[in-house]
Structures are given as structure tokens and as C-alpha cells.
Coordinates of C-alpha atoms and ligand atoms in Angstrom, one line a residue:
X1 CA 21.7 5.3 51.0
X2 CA 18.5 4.8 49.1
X3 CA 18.3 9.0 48.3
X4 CA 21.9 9.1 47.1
X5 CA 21.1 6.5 44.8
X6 CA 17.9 8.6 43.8
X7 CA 19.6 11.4 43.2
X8 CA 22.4 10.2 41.3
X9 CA 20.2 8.4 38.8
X10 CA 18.6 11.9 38.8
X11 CA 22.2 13.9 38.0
X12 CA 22.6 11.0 35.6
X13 CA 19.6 12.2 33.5
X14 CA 20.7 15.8 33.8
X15 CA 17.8 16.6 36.7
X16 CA 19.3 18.1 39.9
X17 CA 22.2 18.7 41.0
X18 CA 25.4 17.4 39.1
X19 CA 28.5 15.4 40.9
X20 CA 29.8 18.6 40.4
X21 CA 27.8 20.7 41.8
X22 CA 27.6 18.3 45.1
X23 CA 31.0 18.8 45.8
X24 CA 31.5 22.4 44.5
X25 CA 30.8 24.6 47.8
X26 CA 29.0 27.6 46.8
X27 CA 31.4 30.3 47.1
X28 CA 33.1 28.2 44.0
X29 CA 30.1 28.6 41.7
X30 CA 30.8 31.0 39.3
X31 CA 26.6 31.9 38.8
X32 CA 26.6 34.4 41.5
X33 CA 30.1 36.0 40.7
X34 CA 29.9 36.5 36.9
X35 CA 28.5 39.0 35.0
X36 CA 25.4 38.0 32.9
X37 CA 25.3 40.2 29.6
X38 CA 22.4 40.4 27.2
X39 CA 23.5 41.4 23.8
X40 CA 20.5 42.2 21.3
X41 CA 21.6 42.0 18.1
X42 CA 24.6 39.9 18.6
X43 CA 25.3 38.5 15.0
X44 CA 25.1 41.8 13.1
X45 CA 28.5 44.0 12.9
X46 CA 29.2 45.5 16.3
X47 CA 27.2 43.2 17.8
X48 CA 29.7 40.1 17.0
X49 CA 33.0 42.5 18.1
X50 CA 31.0 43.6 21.5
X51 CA 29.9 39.9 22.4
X52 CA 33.9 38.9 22.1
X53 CA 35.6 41.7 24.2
X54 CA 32.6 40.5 26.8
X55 CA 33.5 37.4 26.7
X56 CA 37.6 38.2 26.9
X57 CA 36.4 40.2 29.8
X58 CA 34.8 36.8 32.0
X59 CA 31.1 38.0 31.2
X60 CA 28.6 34.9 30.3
X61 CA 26.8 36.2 27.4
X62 CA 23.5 35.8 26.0
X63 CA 23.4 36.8 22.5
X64 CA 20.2 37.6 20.9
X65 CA 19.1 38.0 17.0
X66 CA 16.4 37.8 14.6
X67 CA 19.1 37.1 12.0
X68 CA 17.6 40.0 9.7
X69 CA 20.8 41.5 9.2
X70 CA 23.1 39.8 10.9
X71 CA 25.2 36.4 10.3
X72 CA 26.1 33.1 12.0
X73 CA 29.3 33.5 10.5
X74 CA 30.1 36.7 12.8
X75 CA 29.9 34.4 15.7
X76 CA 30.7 30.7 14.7
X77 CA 34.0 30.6 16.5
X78 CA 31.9 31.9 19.4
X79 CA 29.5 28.7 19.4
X80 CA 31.8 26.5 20.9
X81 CA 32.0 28.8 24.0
X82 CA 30.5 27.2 27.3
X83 CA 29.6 30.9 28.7
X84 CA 28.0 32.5 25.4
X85 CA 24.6 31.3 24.3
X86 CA 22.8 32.1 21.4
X87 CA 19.2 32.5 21.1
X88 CA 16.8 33.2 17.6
X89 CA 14.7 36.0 19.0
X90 CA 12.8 39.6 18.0
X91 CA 13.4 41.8 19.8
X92 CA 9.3 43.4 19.0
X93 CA 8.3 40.2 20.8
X94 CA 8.6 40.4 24.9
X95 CA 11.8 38.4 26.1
X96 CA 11.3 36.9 29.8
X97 CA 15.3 35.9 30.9
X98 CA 17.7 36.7 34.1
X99 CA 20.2 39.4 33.3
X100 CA 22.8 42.0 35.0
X101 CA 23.3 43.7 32.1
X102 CA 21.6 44.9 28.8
X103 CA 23.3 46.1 25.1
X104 CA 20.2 47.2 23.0
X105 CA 21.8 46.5 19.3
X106 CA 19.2 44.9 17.4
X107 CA 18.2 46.9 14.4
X108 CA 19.4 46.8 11.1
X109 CA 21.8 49.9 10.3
X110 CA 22.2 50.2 7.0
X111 CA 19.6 52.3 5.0
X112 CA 18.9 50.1 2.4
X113 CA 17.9 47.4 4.9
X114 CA 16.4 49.7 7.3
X115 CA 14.4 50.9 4.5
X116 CA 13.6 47.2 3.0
X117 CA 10.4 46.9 5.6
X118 CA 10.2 50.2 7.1
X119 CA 7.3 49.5 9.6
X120 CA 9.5 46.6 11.0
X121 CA 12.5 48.8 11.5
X122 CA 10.2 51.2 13.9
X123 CA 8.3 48.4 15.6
X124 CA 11.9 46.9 16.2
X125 CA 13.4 50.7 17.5
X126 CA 10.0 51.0 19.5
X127 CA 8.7 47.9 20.4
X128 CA 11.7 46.6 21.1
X129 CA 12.8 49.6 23.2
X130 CA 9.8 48.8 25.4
X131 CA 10.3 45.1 26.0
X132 CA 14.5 45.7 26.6
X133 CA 13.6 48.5 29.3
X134 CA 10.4 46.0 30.8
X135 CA 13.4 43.5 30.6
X136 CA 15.5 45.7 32.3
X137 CA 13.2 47.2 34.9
X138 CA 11.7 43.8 36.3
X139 CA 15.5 41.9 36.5
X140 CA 16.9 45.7 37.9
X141 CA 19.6 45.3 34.9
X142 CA 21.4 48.4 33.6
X143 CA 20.5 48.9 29.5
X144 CA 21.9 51.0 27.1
X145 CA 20.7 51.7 23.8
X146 CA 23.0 52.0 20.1
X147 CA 21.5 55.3 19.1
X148 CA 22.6 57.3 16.3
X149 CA 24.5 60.3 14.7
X150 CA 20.5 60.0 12.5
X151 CA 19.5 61.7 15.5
X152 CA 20.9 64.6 14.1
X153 CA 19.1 64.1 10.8
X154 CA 20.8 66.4 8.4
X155 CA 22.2 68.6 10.4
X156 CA 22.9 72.6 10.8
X157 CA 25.1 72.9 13.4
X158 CA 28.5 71.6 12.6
X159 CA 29.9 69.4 14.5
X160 CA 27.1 67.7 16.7
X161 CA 27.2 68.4 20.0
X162 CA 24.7 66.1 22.6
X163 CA 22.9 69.5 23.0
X164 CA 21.7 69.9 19.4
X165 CA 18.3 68.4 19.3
X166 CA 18.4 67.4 15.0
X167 CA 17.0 68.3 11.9
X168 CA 15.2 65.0 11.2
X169 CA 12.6 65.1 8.2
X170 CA 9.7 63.0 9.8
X171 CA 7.9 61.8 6.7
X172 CA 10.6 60.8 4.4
X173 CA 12.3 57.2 3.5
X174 CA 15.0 57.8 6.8
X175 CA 12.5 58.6 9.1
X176 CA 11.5 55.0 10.1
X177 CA 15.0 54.2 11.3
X178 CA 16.0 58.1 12.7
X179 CA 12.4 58.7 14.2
X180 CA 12.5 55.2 15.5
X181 CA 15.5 55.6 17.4
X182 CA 14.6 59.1 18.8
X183 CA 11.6 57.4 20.2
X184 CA 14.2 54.6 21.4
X185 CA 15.6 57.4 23.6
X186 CA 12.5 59.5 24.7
X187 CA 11.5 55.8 26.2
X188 CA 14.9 55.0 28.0
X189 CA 14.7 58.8 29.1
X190 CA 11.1 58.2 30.6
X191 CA 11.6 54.6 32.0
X192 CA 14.9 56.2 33.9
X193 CA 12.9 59.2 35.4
X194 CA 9.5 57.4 36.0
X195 CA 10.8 54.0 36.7
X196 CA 14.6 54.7 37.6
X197 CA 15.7 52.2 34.7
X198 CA 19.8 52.6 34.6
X199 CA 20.0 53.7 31.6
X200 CA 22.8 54.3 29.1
X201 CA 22.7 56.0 25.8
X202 CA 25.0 55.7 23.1
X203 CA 24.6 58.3 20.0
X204 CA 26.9 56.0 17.7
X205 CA 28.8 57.7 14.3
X206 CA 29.5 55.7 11.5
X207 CA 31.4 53.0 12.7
X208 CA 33.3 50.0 10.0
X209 CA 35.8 47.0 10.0
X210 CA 35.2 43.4 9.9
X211 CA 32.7 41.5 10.0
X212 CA 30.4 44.0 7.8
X213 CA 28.2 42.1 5.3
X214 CA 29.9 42.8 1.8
X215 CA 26.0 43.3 0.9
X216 CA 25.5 45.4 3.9
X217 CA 25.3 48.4 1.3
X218 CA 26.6 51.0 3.4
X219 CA 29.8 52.7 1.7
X220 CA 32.8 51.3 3.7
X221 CA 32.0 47.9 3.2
X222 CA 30.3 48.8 -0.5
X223 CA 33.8 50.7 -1.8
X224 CA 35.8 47.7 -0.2
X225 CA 34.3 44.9 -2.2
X226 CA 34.0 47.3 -5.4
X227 CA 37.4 47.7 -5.5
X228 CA 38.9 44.1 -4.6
X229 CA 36.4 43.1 -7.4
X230 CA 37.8 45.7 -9.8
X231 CA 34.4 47.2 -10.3
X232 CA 33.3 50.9 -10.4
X233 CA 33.0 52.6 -7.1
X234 CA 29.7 53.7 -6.9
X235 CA 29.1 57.5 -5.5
X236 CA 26.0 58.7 -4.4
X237 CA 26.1 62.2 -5.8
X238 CA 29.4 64.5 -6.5
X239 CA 30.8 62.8 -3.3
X240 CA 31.2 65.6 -1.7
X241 CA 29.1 65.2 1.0
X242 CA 31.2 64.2 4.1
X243 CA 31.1 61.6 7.2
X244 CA 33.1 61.0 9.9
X245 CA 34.5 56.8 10.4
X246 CA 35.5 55.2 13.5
X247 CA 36.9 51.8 13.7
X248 CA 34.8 49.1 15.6
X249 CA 37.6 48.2 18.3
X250 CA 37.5 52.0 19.3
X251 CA 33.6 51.9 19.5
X252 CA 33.2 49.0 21.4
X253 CA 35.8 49.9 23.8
X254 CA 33.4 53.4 24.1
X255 CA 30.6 51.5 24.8
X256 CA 31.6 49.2 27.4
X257 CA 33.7 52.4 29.0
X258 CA 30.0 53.7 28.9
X259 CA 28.3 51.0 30.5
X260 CA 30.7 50.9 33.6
X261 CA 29.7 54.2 34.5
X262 CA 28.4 55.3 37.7
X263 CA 24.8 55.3 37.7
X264 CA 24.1 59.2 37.5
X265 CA 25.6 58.9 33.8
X266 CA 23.2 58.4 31.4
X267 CA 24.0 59.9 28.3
X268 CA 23.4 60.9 25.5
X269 CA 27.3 60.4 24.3
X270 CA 28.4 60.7 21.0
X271 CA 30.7 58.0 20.1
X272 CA 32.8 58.3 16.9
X273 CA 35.9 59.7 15.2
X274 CA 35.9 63.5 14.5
X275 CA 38.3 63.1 11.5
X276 CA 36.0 64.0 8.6
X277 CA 36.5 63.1 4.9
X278 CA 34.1 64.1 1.8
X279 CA 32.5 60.4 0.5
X280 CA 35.0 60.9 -2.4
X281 CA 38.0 61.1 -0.1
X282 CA 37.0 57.6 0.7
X283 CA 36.9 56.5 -2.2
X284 CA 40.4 57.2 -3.6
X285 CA 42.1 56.0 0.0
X286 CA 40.0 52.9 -0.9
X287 CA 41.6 52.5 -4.5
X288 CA 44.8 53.6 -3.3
X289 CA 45.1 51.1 -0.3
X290 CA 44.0 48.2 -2.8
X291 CA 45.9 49.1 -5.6
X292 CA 42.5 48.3 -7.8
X293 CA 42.0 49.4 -11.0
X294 CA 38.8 50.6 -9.7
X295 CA 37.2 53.8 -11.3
X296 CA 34.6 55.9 -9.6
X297 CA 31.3 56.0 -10.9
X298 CA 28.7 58.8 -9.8
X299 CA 25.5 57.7 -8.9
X300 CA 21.8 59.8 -7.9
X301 CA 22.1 61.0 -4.3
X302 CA 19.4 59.4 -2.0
X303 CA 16.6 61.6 -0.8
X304 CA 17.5 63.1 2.9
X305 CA 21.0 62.3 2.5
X306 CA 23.4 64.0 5.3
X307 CA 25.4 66.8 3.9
X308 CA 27.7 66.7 6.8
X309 CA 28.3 64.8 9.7
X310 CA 31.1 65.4 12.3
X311 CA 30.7 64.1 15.9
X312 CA 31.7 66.4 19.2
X313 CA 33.2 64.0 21.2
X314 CA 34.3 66.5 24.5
X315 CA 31.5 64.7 26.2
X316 CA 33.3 61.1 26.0
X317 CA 36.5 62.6 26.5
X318 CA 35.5 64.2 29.9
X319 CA 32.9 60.8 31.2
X320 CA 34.6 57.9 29.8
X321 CA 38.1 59.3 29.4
X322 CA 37.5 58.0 25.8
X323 CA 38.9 58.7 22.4
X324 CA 39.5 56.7 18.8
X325 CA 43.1 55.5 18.6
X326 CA 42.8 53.7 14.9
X327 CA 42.9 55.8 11.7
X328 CA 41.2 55.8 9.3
X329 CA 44.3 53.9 6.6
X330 CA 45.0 51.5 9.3
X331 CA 41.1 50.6 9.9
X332 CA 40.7 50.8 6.1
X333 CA 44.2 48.3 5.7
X334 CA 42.3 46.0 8.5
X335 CA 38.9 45.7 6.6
X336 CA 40.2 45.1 3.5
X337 CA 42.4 42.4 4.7
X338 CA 38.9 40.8 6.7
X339 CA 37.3 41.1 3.1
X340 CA 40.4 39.5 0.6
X341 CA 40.3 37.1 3.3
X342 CA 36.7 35.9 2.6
X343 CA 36.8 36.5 -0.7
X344 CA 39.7 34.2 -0.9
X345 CA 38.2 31.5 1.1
X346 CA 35.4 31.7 -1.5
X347 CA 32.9 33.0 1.3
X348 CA 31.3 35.9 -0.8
X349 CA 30.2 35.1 -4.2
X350 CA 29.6 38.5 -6.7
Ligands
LIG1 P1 23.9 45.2 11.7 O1 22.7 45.3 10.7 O2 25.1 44.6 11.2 O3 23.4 44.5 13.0 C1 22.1 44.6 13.5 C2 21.7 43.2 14.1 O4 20.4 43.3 14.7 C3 21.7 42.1 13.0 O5 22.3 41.0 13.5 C4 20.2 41.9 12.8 O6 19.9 40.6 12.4 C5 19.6 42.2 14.2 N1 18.2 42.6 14.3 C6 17.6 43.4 13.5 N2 16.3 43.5 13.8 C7 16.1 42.7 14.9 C8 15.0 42.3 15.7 N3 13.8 42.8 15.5 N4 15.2 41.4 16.7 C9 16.4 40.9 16.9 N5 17.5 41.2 16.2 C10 17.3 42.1 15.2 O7 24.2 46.7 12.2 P2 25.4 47.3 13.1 O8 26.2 48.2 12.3 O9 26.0 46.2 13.8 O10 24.5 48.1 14.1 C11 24.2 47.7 15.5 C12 23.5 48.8 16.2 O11 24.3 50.0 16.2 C13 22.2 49.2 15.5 O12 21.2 49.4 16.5 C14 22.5 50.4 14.8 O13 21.4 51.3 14.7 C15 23.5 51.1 15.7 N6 24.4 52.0 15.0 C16 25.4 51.5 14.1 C17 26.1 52.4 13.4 C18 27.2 51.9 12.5 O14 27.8 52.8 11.8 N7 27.5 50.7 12.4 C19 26.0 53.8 13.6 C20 25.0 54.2 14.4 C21 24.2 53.3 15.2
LIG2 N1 8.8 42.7 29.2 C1 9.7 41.7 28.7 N2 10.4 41.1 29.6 C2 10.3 41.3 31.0 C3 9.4 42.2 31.4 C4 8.7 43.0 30.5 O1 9.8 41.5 27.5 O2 11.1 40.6 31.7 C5 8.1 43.4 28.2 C6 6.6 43.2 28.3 O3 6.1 42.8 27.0 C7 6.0 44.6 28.6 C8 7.1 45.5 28.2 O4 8.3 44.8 28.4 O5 4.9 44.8 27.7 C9 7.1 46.8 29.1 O6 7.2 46.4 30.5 P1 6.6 47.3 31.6 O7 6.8 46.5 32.9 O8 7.2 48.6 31.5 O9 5.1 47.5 31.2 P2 3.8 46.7 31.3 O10 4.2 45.2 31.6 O11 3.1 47.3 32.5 O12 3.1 46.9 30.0
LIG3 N1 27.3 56.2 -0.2 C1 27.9 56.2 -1.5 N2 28.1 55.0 -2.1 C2 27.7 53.9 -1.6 C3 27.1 53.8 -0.3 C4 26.9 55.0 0.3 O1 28.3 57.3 -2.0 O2 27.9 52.8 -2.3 C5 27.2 57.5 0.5 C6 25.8 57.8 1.1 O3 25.0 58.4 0.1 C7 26.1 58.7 2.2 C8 27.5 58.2 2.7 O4 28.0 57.4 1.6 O5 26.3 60.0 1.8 C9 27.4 57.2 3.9 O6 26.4 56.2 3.6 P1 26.2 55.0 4.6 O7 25.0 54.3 4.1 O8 27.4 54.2 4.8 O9 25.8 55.7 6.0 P2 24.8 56.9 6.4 O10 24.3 57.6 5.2 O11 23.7 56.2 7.2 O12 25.7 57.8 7.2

């Protein structure tokens, strides 16, 4: 009598077991059943997408983010959720939790961000490769890593296949984020064969839609807000250079196909949308789809710019079964509306 009385004063103070818990018999508690998910990275653009179709999917998920980047607004309405939790954390600093499994997002994306502390953007490609696959190999979780179409560098074959090992300029103002993440996958290559790490890699195309920053800078997101502003689209060069754009629902639905493969699949896999336009293609489906009185303005082409950039996508078709199902007008239609939206509610000031 006197140790149930013990203990419920205890469960009153939030020590030991709850009432709950007492009378919950342990094939009810969830802790054993569900899927724990670490997602680095979680308030940046995919990030906040992938952390929701988790959570749709049962998953508890931890989301983790430096906030560089990325922004509390992304995930807000995911706050209130009892099974995601949200922790400030960098991923260059060694993370000690209890997870199944690992989606290695954190990094910023955009070059003029990626390029803003460049020595940063390596440590957090290298460093934090190294503490996600330590992570991974104490807690036996399986990990994948967003890598990148910059892989490729600027590339000569046409389109990328997983076979063509890049033409990456080491020593120029890209290399921190492209060399970075090449090292990112040398390390998940070596922790899988030396320390049989599951590992999944994910060579990720340019990907847009919601939840972009409208100061995110890259062009999607840039040619967006120019044009519901009525400003000049800005151009980097004679536009001519090309790029391929998948929509974010199709990406994330590649990247958890990937992650529920069987163990001998590792990757690489490219994951994007083959249909390629020219940068000022974009630009007048951008005009056109806002109606915006929006001229285009060229600007001076950024050193180790891309020419062209097309991904081969016969490797997801055949392993995950996988291909984009959203073109590029209706992902453009959908981002727009996501920006007007916010503009509207006064979110994003010029
Ligand atoms: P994003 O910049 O919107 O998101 C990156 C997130 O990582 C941000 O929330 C940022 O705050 C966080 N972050 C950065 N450094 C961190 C650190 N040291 N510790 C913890 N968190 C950190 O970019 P995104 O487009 O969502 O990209 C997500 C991932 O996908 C990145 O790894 C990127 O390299 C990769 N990727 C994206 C694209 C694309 O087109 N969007 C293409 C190829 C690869
Ligand atoms: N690490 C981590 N969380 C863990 C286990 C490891 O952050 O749960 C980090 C730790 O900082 C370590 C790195 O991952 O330096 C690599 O771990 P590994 O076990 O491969 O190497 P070691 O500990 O021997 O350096
Ligand atoms: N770009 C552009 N105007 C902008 C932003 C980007 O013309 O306002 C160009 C950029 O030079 C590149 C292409 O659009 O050729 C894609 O740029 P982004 O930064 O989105 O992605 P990445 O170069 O990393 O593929």
C-alpha cells in the first residue's frame, strides 16, 4: 500500500511509470512497434515535406537543424504533433540519440548560402557525414545521404548516368558544397564496406515547390517572387544554359521508396525529372503562369556554372519502380500559389 502510494506521488511528478503506462500491457506500447526516424535538416525545403509524409506514414520523428537555412515556419503546424520532436542541433557536432532510421539532409543547397561560409558548408558535408554514419553504426540504423546532381560538376556526358564519375573543379567557389558531398559519399561507401553501415545514397536533381525561402536565391523560387513582385527576372547569362526540375512530392516519394529497400541496395540513384528546359525557358513559363508584367534582365554568369544538366533516371525506374508524375506547369502553378499565399498573408516583406 505504502509503494503504490510512493509511486503514484512519483507518476505525479512525471518520474516512473505513468497511470498509463501501469495499465497499458506492453504489447500496447507503441515504443517498440513504431518506427523512429532521424531527419537532419528538417526545417529547410525537402526536409519539412519529408518529415510530413513520415509522419502521415505512423513514423515518430525527430527532426534536427541548425536553422542556417532552414525555417520554423516550414514546420510550425508540425509542433503541435505528440510523435515529431524538434531539436536545435549541428550536425559537425557529434549527436548521441536512439534511432531506426537516418535522412542526412542538413546542408544548405543553394549556392549563394553554400558559398556564404564555405568552410562551414564542408565541415557540415564531412563532419557531419562522420557523426550521422557513427550515429548510424553504434544504434545499427539504416542512413542515407541527399547527394547531388554537383557530383557531376559540369558535366560532359549528357545525361548523367550513376556510372559517370563528374567533372568537378576542386578549387573554385562550388567546390566546398560539390567536393563536400563527394567526400559525404566516399565516407558512407567506406563505413558500408568496412563497418557494414546500411547505407543509402540519393544523387538528388534540382528539386522546387513550397516551402522554398523566397531568399533561398536559387532560380525557381528567385523567378517566382520576381515575377509576383513585378520585378525583372534576373538571368544569369544568355539563359541558355539548361537544368532539369522535379517537384518535391515526386522527390520525397523517391527517397523514402529508396530507403525501404532491401539492404544490398545502396545507391548511388539519381533522383530527378529528365524533362530539361534552357534557364530562359523558365523564365517565360514563369511570366506566362503569373501573368506579371515581369521583363527578363540578363545578369553575369557565376563562375563554374553547369552548362547542362539532365538526370538518367533507368536506375530508379528499375530499383524503386520510381518516376516524376508532376510537370513542370503544374509544380510551377503549385509554387506560385504557396508564394501569393505568403505574400498575401504579409509573410515575406521585399
Ligand atoms: P535547404 O537549405 O532548404 O535545407 C537545408 C537544411 O539544413 C536547412 O534547414 C538548414 O538550416 C539545415 N542545416 C544546414 N547546415 C546544418 C548543420 N550544420 N546542422 C544542422 N542543420 C543544418 O535545402 P534543401 O533544398 O531542402 O536541401 C536539403 C538537402 O538536399 C541538402 O543536403 C541538399 O544538398 C540536398 N539537395 C537538394 C537539392 C534541391 O534541389 N533542393 C538538390 C540536390 C541536393
Ligand atoms: N558519433 C555520434 N553519435 C553516436 C556515435 C558516434 O555523433 O551515437 C560520432 C562521434 O563523434 C564519432 C563519429 O560519430 O567521432 C564517428 O564514429 P565512429 O564510431 O565511426 O568513430 P570513432 O568514435 O571511433 O571516432
Ligand atoms: N540562375 C539564374 N537566375 C537566378 C538564379 C539562378 O539564371 O536568379 C541560374 C543559375 O546560374 C543556374 C541555374 O539558374 O544556371 C540554376 O541555378 P540554381 O542556383 O537554382 O541551381 P544550381 O546551379 O545549383 O543547379
Amino acid at each position: 500500500m505504502y509503494l503504490s502510494w510512493f509511486s503514484d506521488i512519483l507518476s505525479h511528478w512525471g518520474v516512473g511509470p505513468t497511470r498509463n503506462d501501469k495499465e497499458a500491457p506492453v504489447s500496447e506500447r507503441n515504443y517498440s512497434a513504431r518506427k523512429r526516424v532521424l531527419v537532419t535538416g528538417c526545417a529547410g525545403f525537402i526536409g519539412s515535406h519529408l518529415c510530413r509524409r513520415l509522419l502521415s506514414s505512423g513514423a515518430e520523428v525527430l527532426g534536427v537543424d541548425n536553422f542556417f537555412t532552414g525555417d520554423k515556419e516550414n514546420i510550425r503546424d508540425l509542433l503541435g504533433n505528440s510523435l515529431f520532436e524538434l531539436m536545435r542541433h549541428d550536425v559537425t557536432f557529434p549527436l548521441y540519440v536512439e534511432v531506426d532510421q537516418i535522412y542526412n539532409l542538413a546542408c544548405p543547397a543553394s549556392p549563394i548560402h553554400y558559398q556564404y561560409d564555405p568552410v562551414q558548408t564542408t565541415k557540415t558535408s564531412v563532419h557531419g557525414a562522420i557523426n550521422m554514419l557513427g550515429l548510424a553504426k553504434r544504434v545499427k540504423a539504416t542512413i542515407l545521404q541527399a547527394s547531388t546532381s554537383e557530383v557531376y560538376g559540369d558535366p560532359t556526358v549528357h545525361p548523367q548516368p550513376e556510372e559517370y564519375w563528374g567533372n568537378v573543379n576542386p578549387l573554385g567557389t562550388r567546390a566546398c558544397y560539390d567536393e563536400g558531398k563527394r567526400c559525404a559519399e566516399t565516407l558512407f561507401f567506406d563505413y558500408n564496406r568496412q563497418h557494414s553501415v546500411r547505407i543509402k545514397v540519393a544523387r538528388i536533381f534540382n528539386t522546387y515547390g513550397p516551402n522554398m525561402h523566397p531568399n533561398d536565391g536559387r532560380v525557381v523560387s528567385n523567378f517566382v517572387v520576381q515575377a509576383l513582385r513585378d520585378q525583372n527576372l534576373t538571368i544569369y547569362g544568355d539563359g541558355t544554359q539548361t537544368r532539369s526540375f522535379c517537384y518535391v512530392d515526386d522527390l520525397v516519394e523517391g527517397i523514402m521508396r529508396l530507403m525501404a529497400t532491401e539492404e544490398s541496395v545502396t545507391g548511388p540513384v539519381n533522383l530527378g525529372n529528365p524533362e530539361e528546359f534552357t534557364i530562359r525557358q523558365l523564365a517565360e513559363q514563369v511570366i506566362k503562369l503569373t501573368g506579371s508584367k515581369s521583363k527578363i534582365q540578363e545578369h553575369p554568369l557565376p563562375a563554374d556554372d553547369p552548362r547542362q544538366r539532365q538526370p538518367d533516371i533507368r536506375r530508379a525506374r528499375e530499383l524503386l519502380d520510381w518516376e516524376p508524375t508532376v510537370p513542370l506547369v503544374e509544380g510551377l502553378q503549385k509554387t506560385i500559389a504557396y508564394f501569393e499565399d505568403r505574400m498575401q498573408g504579409g509573410d515575406f516583406s521585399d
